[in-house]
mmCIF file of C-alpha atoms in Angstrom:
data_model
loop_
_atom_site.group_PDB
_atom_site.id
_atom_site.type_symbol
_atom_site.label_atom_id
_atom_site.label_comp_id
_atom_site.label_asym_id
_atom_site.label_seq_id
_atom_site.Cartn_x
_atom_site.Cartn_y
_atom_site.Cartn_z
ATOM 1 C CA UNK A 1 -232.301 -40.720 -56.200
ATOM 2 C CA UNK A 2 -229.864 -43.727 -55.652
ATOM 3 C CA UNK A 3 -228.235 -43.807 -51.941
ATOM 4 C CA UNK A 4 -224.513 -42.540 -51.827
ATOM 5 C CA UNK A 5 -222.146 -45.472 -51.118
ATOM 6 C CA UNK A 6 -219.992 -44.828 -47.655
ATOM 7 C CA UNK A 7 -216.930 -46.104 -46.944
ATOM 8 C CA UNK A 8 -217.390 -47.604 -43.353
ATOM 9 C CA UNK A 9 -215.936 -44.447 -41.913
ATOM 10 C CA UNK A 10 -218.220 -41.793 -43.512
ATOM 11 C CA UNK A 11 -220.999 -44.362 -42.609
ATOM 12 C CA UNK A 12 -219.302 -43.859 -38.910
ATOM 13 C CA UNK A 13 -219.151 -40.491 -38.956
ATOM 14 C CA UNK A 14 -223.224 -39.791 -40.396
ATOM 15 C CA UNK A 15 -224.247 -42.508 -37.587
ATOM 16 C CA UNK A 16 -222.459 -39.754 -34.580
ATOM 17 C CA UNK A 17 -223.645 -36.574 -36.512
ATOM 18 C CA UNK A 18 -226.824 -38.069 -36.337
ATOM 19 C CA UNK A 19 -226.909 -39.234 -32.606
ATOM 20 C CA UNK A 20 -225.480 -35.510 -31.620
ATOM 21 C CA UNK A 21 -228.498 -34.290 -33.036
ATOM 22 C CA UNK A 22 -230.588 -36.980 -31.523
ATOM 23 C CA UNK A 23 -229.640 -35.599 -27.852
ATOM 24 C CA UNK A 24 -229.415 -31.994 -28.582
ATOM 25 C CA UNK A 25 -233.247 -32.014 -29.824
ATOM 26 C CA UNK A 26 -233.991 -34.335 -26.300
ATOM 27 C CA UNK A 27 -232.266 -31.887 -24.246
ATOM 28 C CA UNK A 28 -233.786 -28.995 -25.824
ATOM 29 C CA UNK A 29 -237.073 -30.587 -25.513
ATOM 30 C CA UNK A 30 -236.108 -32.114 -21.405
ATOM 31 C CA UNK A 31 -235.077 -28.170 -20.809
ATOM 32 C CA UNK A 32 -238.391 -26.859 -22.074
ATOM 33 C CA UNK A 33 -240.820 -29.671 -19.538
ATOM 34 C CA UNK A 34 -238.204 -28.647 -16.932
ATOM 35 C CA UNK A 35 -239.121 -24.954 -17.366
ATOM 36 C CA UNK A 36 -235.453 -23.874 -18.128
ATOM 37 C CA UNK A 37 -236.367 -23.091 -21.584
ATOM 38 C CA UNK A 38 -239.232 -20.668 -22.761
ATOM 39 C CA UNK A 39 -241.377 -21.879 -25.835
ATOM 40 C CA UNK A 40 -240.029 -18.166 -26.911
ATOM 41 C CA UNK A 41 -236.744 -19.093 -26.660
ATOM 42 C CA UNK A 42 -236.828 -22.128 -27.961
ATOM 43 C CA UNK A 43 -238.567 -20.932 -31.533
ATOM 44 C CA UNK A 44 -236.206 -17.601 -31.225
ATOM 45 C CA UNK A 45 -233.482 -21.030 -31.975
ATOM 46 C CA UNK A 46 -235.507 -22.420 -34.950
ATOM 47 C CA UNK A 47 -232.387 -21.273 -37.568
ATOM 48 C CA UNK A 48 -230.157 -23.447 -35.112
ATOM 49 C CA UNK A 49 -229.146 -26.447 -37.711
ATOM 50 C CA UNK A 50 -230.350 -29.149 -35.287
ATOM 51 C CA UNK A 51 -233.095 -27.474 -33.675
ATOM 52 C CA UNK A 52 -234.693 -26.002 -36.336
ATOM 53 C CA UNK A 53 -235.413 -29.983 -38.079
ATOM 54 C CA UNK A 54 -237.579 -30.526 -34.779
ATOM 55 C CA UNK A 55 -241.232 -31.013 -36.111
ATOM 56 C CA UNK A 56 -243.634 -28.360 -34.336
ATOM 57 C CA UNK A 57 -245.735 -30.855 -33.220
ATOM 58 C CA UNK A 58 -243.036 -33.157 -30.846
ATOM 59 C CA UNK A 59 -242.752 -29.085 -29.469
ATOM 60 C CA UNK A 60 -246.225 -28.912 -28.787
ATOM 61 C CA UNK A 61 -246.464 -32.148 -27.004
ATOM 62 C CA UNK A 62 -243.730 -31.451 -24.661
ATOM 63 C CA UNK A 63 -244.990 -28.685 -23.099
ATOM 64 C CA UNK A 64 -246.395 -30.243 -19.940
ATOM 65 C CA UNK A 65 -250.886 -30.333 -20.158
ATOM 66 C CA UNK A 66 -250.352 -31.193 -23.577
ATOM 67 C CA UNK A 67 -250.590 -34.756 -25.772
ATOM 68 C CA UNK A 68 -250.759 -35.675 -29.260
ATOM 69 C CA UNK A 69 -254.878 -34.806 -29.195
ATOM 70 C CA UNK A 70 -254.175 -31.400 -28.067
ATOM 71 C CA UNK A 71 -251.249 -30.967 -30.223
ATOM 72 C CA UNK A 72 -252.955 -31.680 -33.557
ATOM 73 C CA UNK A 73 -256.122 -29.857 -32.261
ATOM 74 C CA UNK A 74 -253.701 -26.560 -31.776
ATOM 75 C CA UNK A 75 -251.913 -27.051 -34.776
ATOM 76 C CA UNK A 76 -255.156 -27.777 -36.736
ATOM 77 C CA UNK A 77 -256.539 -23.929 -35.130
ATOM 78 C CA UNK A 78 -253.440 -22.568 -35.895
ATOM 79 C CA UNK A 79 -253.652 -24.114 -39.546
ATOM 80 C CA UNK A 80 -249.640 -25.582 -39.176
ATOM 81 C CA UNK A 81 -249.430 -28.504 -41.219
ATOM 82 C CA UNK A 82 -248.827 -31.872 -39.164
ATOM 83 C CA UNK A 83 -245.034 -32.030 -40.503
ATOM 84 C CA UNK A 84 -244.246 -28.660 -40.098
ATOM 85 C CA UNK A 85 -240.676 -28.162 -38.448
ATOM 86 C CA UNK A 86 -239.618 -25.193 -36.254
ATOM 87 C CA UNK A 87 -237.050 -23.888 -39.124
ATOM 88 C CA UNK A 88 -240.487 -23.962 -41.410
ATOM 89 C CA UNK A 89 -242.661 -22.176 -39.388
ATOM 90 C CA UNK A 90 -243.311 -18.234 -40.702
ATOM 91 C CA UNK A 91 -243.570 -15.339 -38.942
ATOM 92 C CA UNK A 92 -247.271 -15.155 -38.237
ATOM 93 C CA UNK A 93 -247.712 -18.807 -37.265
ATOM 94 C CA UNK A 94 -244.850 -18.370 -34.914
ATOM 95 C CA UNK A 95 -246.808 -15.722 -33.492
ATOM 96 C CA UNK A 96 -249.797 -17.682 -32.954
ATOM 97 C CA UNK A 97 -248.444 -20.338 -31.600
ATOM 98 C CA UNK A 98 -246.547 -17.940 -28.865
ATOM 99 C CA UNK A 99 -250.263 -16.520 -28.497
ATOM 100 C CA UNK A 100 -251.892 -19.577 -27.971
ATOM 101 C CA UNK A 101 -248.892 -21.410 -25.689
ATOM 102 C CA UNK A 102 -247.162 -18.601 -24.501
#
């Protein structure tokens, strides 16, 4: 698939679409190792455009106790694939993964 040609100002406009994005995930994920998110609420936002393209395991990691080892070690229990994002996740894995974190 060939890359669409931008004029300078669509270009622009993708590069502040995709910073938005950037900080909405980091504040999502800041709010959550602050405690002023739940891991429920934050999955209960997994159709949210922006939230729902953060991977699973970047969640899993910011929870505070928990690093990349324990990450893929939950994920591996849980059987969620390593680039599983939020908006990917089914029912039953969501489940688990409030069982196991929550």
């Amino acid at each position: 698939m060939a890359i669409p040609q931008l004029t300078p100002e669509e270009r622009q406009a993708a590069l502040e679409k995709a910073k938005a994005a950037r900080i909405q995930r980091a504040q999502v994920r800041e709010d959550l190792k602050a405690g002023k998110l739940s891991l429920e609420k934050v999955l209960s936002m997994k159709n949210d455009e922006i939230v729902g393209r953060m991977k699973v395991s970047t969640l899993i990691e910011t929870l505070p106790g928990y690093g990349k080892a324990k990450a893929e070690k939950i994920m591996k229990e849980l059987q969620i694939a390593e680039s599983r994002r939020l908006r990917g996740l089914g029912a039953r894995q969501q489940a688990a993964l409030l069982e196991r974190l929550g």
